[in-house]
Coordinates of C-alpha atoms and ligand atoms in Angstrom, one line a residue:
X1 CA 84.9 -26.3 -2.0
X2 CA 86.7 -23.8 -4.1
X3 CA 90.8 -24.3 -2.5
X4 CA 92.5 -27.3 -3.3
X5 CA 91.7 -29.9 -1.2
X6 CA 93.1 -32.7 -2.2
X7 CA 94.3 -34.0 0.8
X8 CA 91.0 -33.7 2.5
X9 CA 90.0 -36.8 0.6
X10 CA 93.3 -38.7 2.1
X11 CA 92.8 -38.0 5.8
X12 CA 90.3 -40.9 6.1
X13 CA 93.1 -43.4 4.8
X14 CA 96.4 -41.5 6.1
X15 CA 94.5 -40.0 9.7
X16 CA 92.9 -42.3 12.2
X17 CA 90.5 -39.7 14.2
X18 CA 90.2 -40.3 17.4
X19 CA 86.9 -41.5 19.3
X20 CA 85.3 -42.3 15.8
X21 CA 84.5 -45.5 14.1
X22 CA 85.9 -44.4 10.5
X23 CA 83.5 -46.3 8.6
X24 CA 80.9 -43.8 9.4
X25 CA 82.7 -41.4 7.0
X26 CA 81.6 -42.7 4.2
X27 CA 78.7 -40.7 4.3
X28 CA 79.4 -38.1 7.2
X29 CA 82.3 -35.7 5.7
X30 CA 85.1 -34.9 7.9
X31 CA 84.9 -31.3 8.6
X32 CA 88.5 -29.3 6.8
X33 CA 88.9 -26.3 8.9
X34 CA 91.3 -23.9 7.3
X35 CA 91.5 -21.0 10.4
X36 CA 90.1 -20.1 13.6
X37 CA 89.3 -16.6 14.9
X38 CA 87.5 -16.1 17.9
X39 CA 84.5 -18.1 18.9
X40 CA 84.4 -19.3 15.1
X41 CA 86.4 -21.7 13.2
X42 CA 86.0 -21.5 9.5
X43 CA 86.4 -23.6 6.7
X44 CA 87.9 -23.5 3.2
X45 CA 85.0 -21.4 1.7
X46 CA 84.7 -19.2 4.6
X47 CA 81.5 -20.7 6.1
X48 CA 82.0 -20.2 9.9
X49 CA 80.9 -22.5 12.9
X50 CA 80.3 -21.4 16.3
X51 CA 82.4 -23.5 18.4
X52 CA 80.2 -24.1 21.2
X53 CA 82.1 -26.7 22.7
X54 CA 85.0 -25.0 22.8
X55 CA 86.9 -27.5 20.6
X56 CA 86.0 -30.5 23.7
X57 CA 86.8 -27.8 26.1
X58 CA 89.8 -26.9 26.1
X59 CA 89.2 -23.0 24.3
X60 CA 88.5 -20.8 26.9
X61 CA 89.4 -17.6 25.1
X62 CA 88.7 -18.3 21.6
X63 CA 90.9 -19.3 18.7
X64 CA 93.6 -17.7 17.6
X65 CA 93.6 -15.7 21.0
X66 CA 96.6 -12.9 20.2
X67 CA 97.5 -12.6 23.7
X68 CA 98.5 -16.7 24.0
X69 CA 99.9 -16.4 20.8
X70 CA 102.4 -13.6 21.6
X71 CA 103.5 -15.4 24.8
X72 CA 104.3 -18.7 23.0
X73 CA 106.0 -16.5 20.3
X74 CA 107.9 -15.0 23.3
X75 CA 109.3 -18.5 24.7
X76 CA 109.9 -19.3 21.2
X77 CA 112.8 -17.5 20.6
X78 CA 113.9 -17.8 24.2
X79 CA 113.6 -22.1 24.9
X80 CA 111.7 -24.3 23.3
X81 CA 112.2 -27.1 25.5
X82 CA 114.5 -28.7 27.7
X83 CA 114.2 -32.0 30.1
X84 CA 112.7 -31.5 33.4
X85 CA 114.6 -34.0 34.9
X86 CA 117.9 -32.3 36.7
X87 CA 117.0 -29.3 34.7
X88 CA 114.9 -26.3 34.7
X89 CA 113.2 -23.4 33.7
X90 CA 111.6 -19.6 34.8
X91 CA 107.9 -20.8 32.9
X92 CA 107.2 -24.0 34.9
X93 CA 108.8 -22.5 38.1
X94 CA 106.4 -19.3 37.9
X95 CA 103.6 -21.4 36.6
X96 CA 103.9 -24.1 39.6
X97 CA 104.3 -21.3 42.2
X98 CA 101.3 -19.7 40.6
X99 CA 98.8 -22.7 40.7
X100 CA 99.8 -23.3 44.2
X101 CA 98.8 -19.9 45.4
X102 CA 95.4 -20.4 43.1
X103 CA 94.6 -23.6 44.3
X104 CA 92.6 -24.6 47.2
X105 CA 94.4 -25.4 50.3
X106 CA 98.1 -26.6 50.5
X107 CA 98.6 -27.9 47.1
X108 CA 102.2 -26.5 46.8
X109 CA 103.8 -29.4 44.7
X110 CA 103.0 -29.9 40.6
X111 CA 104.2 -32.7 38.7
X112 CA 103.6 -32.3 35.3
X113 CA 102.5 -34.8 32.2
X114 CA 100.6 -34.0 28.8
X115 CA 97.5 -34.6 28.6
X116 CA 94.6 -35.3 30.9
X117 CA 94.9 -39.4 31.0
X118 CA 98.1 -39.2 31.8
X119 CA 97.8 -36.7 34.6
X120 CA 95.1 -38.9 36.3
X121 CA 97.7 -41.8 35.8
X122 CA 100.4 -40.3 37.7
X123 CA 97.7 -39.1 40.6
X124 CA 96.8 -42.7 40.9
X125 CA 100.3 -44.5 40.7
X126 CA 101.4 -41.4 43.4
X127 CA 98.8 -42.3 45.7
X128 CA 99.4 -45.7 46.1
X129 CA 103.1 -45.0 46.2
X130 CA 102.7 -42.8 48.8
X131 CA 100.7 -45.4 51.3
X132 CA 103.4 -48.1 49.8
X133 CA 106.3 -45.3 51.2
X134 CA 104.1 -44.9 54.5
X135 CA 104.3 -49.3 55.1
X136 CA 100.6 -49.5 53.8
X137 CA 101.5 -51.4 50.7
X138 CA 97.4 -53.0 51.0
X139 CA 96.0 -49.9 49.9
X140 CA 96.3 -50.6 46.2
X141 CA 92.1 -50.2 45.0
X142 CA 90.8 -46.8 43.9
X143 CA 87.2 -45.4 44.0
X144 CA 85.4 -43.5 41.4
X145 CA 81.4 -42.6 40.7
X146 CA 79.1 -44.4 38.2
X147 CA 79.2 -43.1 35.0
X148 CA 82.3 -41.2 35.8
X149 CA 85.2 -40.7 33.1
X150 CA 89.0 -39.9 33.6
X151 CA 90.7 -40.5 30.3
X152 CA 91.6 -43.9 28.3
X153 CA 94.8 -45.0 28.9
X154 CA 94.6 -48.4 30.7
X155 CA 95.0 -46.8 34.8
X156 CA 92.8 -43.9 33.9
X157 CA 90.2 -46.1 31.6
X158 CA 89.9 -48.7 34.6
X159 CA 88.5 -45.6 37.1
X160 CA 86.3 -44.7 34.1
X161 CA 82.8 -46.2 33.9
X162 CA 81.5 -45.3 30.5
X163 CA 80.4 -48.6 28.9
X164 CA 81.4 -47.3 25.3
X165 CA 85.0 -46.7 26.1
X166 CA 85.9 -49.7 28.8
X167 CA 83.6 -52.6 28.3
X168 CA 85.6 -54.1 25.3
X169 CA 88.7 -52.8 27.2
X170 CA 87.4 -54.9 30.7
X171 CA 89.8 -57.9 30.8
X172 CA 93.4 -55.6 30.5
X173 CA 91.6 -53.4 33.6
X174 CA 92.4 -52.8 37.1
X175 CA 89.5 -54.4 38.9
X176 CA 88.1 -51.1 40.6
X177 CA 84.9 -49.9 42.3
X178 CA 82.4 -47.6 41.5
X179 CA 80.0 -46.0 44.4
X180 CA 76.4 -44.6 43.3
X181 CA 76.5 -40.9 41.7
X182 CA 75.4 -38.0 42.9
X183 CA 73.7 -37.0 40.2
X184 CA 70.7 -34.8 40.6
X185 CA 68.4 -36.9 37.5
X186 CA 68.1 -39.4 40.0
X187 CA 66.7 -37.9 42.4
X188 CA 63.3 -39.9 44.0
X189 CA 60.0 -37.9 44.0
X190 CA 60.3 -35.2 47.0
X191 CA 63.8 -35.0 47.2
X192 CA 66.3 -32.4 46.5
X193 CA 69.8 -32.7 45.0
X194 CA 71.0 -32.5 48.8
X195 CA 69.2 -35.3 49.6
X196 CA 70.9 -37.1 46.6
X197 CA 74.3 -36.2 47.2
X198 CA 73.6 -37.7 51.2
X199 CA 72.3 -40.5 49.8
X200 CA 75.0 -41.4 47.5
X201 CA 77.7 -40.3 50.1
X202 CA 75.9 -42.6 52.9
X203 CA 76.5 -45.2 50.1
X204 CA 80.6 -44.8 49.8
X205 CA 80.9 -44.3 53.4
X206 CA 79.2 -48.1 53.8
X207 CA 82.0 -49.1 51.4
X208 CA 84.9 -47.5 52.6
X209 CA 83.7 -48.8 56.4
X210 CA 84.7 -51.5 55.3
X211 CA 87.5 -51.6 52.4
X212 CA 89.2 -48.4 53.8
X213 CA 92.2 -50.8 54.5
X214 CA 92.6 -52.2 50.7
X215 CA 91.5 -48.2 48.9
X216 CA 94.1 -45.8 48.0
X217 CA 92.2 -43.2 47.1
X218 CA 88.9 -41.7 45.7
X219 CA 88.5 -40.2 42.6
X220 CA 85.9 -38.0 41.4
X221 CA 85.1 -35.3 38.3
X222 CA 83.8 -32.3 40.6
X223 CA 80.3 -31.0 40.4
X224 CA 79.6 -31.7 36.8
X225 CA 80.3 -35.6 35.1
X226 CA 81.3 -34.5 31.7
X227 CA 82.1 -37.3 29.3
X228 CA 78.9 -39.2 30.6
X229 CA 76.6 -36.4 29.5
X230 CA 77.0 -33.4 32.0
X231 CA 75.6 -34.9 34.5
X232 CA 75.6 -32.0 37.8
X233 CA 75.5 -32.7 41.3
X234 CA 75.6 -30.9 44.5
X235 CA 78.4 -29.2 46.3
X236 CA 77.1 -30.9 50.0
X237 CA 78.5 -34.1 48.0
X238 CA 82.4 -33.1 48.2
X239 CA 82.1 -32.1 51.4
X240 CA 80.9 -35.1 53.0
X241 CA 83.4 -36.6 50.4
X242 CA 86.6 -35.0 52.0
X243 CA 84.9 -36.1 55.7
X244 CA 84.7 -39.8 54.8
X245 CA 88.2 -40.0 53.3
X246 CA 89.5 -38.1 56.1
X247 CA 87.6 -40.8 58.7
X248 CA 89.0 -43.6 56.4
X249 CA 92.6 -42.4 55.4
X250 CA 92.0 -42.6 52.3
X251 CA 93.3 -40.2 49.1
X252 CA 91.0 -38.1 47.7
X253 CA 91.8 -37.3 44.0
X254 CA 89.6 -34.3 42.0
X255 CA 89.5 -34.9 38.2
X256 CA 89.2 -31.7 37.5
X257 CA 90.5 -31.8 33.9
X258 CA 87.4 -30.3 32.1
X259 CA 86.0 -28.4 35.0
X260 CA 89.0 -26.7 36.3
X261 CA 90.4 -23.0 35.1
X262 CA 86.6 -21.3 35.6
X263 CA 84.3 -23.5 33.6
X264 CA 81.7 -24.1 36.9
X265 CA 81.7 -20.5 37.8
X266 CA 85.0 -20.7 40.3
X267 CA 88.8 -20.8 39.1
X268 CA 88.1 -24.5 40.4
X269 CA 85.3 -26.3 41.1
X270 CA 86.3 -27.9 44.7
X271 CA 85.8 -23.7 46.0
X272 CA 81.9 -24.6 45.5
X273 CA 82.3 -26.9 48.6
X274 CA 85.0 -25.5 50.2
X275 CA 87.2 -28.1 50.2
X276 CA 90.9 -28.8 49.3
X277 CA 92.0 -32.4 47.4
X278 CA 95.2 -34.5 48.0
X279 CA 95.3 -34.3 44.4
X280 CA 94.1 -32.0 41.9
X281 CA 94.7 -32.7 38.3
X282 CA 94.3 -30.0 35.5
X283 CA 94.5 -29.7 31.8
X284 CA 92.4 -29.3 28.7
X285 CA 91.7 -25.4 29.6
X286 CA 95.5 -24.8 31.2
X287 CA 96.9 -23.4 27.7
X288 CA 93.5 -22.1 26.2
X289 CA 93.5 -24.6 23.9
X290 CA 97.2 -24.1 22.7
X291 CA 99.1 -26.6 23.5
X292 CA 99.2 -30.0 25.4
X293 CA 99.8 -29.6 28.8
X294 CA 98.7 -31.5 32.5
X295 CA 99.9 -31.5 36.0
X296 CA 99.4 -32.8 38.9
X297 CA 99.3 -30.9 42.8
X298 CA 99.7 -32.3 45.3
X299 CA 100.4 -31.6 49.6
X300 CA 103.4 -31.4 51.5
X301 CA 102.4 -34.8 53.5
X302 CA 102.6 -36.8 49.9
X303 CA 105.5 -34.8 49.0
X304 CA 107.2 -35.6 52.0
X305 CA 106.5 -39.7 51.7
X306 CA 108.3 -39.6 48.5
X307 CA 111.6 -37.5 50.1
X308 CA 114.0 -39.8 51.2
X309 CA 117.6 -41.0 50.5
X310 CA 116.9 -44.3 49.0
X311 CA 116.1 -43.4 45.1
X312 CA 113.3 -46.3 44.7
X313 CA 111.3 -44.3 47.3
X314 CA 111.3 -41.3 44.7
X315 CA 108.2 -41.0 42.2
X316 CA 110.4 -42.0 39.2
X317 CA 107.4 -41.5 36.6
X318 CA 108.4 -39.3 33.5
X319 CA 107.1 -37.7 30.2
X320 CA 109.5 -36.7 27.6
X321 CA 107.4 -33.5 27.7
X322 CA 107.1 -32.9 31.1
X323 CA 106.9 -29.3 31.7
X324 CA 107.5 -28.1 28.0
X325 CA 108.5 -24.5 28.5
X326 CA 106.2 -23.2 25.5
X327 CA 102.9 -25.1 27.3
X328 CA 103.9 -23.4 30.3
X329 CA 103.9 -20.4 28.7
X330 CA 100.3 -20.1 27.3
X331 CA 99.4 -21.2 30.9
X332 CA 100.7 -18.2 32.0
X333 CA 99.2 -16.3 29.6
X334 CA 96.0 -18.3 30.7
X335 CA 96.3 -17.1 34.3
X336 CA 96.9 -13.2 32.9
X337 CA 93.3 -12.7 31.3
X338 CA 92.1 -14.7 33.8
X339 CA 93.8 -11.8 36.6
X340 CA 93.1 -8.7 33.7
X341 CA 90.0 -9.2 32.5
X342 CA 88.1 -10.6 35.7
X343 CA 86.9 -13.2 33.4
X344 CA 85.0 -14.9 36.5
X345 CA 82.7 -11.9 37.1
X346 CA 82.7 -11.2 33.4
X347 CA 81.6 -15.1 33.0
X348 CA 78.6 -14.6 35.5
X349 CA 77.1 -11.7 34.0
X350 CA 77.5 -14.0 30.5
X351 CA 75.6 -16.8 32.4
X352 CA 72.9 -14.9 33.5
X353 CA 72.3 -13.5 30.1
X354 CA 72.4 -16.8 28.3
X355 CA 69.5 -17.9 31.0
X356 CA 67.2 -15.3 29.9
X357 CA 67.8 -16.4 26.4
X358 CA 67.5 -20.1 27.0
X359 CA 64.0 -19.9 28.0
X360 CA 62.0 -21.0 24.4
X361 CA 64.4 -24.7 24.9
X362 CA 63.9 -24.7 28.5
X363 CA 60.4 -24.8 27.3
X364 CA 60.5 -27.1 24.5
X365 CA 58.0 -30.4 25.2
X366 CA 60.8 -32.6 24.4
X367 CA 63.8 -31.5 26.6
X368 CA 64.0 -32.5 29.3
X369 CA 66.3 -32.1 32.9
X370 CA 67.7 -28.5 31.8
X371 CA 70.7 -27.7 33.8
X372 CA 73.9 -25.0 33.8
X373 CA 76.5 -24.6 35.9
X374 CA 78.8 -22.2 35.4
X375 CA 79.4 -22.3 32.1
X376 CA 78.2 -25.5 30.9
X377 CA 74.7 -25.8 29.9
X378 CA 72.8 -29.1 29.1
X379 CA 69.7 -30.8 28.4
X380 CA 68.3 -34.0 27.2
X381 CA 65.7 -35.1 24.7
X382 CA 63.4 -37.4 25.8
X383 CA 62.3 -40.1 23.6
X384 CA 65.4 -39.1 21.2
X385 CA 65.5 -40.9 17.8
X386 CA 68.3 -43.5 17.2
X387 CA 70.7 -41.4 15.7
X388 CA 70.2 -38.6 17.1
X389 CA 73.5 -37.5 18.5
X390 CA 74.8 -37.6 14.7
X391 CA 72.1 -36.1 13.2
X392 CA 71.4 -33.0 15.5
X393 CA 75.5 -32.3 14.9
X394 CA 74.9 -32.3 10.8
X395 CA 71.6 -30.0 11.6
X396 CA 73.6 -27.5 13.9
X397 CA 76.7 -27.3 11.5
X398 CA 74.2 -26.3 8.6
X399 CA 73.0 -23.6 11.1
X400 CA 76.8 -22.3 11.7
X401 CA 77.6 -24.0 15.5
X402 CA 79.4 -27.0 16.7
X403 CA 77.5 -28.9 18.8
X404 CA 78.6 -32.6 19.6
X405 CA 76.0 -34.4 21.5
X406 CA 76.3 -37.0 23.8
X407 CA 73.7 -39.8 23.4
X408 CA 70.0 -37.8 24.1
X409 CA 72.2 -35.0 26.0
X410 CA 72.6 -31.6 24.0
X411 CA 75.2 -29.2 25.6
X412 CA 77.4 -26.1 25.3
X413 CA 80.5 -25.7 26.9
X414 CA 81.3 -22.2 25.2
X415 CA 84.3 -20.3 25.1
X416 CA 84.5 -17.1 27.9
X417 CA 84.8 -14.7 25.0
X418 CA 81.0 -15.6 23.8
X419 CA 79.0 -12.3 23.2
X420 CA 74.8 -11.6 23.2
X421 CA 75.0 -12.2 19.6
X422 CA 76.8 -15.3 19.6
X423 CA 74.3 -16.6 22.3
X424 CA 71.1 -15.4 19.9
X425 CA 72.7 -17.6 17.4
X426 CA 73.2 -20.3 19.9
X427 CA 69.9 -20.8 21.1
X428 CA 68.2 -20.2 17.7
X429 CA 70.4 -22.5 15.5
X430 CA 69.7 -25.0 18.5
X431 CA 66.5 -24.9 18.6
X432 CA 65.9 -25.0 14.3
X433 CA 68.4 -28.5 14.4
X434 CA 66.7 -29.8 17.4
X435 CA 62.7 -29.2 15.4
X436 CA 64.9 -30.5 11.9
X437 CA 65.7 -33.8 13.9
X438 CA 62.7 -34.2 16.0
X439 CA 60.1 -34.0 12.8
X440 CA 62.6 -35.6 10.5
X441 CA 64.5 -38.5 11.9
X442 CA 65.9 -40.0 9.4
X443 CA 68.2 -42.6 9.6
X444 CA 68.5 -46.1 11.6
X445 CA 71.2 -45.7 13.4
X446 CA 73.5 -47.5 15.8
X447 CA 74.1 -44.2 18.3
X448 CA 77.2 -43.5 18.8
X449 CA 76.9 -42.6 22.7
X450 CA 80.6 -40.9 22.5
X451 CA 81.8 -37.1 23.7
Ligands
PLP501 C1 89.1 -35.1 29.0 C2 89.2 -35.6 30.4 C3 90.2 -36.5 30.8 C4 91.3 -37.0 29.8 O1 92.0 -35.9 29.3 P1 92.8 -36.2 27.9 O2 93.6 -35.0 27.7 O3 91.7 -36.4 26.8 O4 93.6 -37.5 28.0 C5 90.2 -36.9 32.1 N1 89.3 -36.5 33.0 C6 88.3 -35.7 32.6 C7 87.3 -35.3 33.7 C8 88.2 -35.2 31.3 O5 87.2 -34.5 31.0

């Protein structure tokens, strides 16, 4: 590296990086990235990577995107922040009113937090509250899907079943359930991913016969089950979803952290099925990738449990950064290009490109189980070497992309602004790691099945 990088050496010691046992950098080099542009990020000699993961997904319209830029520069010299409690401000005002009017049925009321976990946090503590409000104080168990992930604080970890991330974590966890998913994979000989998503809906309707009483609420990543490995499932699913927790009175939550803001095809994924959540939580996407920002809608009937005059009935959760008037601005600026540019009809004639050019991997003799939706494409290799995950993301970045594979699973998650070029690279660079790996795997490994 030509600049001066001398702290480069120091962020191993000084910098503990998240999701990443730092032993492993001992030989794997931590990436320095000295500027983004676009779909690339580039580092201190000017090699460039193709971020096709969209920096874990929360890019939609490329780094450095001027027109977020100039709208945080905006609210910069206007507010930078003020508390949200007793006070407030035109961004989260315009941003709330906006989401609402987005948003699938009546969800008219946003409370806001900072990052994903925390949003799924207040979704869960709210619906319990709200049944506590209502005199059903029993309702205190949530619901989610095998192999589903919403975050890693403790609340949002204990709804999370990803062995990596909660096993060691177990004994300080809420003793939840999880219900079949409706994942397509596991679909018998003969049937379709319909017949899947009944199957695994017959399964939580059985459960919530009988536990309805003690279950707050349900929660669930729509359509596509990131964290575990883009795992996709059918639309029928949420809507026999919303009919059992209708049946049961029970809450049903979307996740829709990583799936939210376009990346299935719709502004939000719950459209597909033509449904409306109690809750729908939001983030990575919500400022392009700009800032930390979550919130939470919810309905008038939840909204209305909480209003009363007796202040314990209130939902007195808080963030420091609740609302932060620069986050809410590059949301705004989010929802702009999303209104401008048509970016959902402009991401559907992208989609349909990159499936022409995705044939040669479709066709490859080890993958296995290709799937898109959207814009999320994945795949997994069967038979995959012990450290493959690791050493497919070393092959790719020597090709120019970003790819970070989970477990056998190989996906892209790519920024809307990807052109035909871009995706020529994509598939090409994917292809010459995945042959590199697959006839050279080096390396024992203890894989590293993280996101
Ligand atoms: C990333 C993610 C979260 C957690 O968000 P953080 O900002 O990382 O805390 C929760 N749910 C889903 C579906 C996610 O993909």
């Amino acid at each position: 590296m030509s600049a001066n990088l001398d702290w480069l050496q120091r962020s191993k010691q000084a910098v503990w990086h998240p999701c990443t046992q730092m032993k492993q950098h001992e030989t794997l080099p931590l990436v320095p990235i000295a500027r983004g542009d676009g779909v690339w990020l580039e580092d201190f000699d000017g090699k460039r990577y193709l971020d096709a993961i969209s920096s874990w997904w929360v890019n939609l319209f490329g780094h450095a995107n001027p027109r977020i830029g100039a709208a945080i520069r905006q609210q910069l010299d206007t507010l930078e922040h003020v508390m949200l409690a007793g006070f407030t401000h035109r961004p989260v005002v315009e941003l709330s009113e906006r989401l609402a009017s987005l948003a699938p049925g009546e969800l008219g009321h946003c409370f806001y937090g900072s990052d994903g976990a925390s949003a799924v946090e207040i979704a869960l503590k709210m619906s319990f509250h709200s049944w506590r409000n209502r005199g059903q104080a029993g309702k205190t168990r949530f619901v989610s899907l095998q192999n589903s992930y919403h975050g890693e604080t403790l609340g949002a970890l204990s709804v999370t079943d990803v062995a990596i991330f909660s096993d060691t974590y177990a004994p300080l966890l809420r003793q939840n359930v999880q219900v079949p998913s409706p994942d397509w994979r596991t679909a018998a000989p003969g049937e379709s991913a319909q017949d899947v998503a009944l199957r695994a809906a017959a399964v939580l309707e059985a459960h919530l016969a009988e536990h309805h009483a003690a279950t707050a609420a349900v929660i669930v990543e729509p359509l596509v089950q990131g964290a575990a490995g883009m795992a996709m499932y059918h639309p029928l699913y949420l809507q026999r979803l919303r009919q059992i927790c209708d049946r049961y009175a029970v809450h049903l939550i979307a996740d829709e952290i990583a799936v939210g803001f376009g990346r299935t095809g719709t502004l939000f994924a719950c459209e597909q099925a033509d449904i409306a959540p109690d809750f729908l939580c939001l983030s990575k996407g919500i400022t392009g990738g700009f800032l930390p920002l979550s919130v939470v809608l919810t309905t008038p009937a939840v909204y209305a449990d909480f209003y009363d005059d007796r202040v314990a009935q209130g939902f007195l959760h808080s963030h420091s950064y609740t609302g932060n008037p620069l986050a809410c601005s590059a949301a705004l600026a989010v929802l702009d290009i999303f209104a401008a540019d048509d970016v959902l009809a402009g991401n559907r004639r992208k989609a349909d490109m990159l499936n022409r050019l995705v044939e040669p991997l479709k066709n490859h003799p080890r993958v296995r189980h290709f799937r898109q939706t959207g814009m999320i494409w994945a795949f997994d290799i069967d038979a995959a070497p012990p450290a493959f995950a690791r050493q497919l993301f070393a092959a790719a970045m020597r090709r120019g992309i970003l790819l970070r594979p989970i477990g056998n699973t190989v996906y892209w998650m790519p920024p809307y602004i990807i052109e035909e070029a871009h995706m020529r690279l994509l598939v090409e660079a994917t292809l010459g790691a995945l042959e590199e790996v697959l006839t050279h795997p080096g390396g024992e490994g203890d894989e590293t099945v993280v996101p």
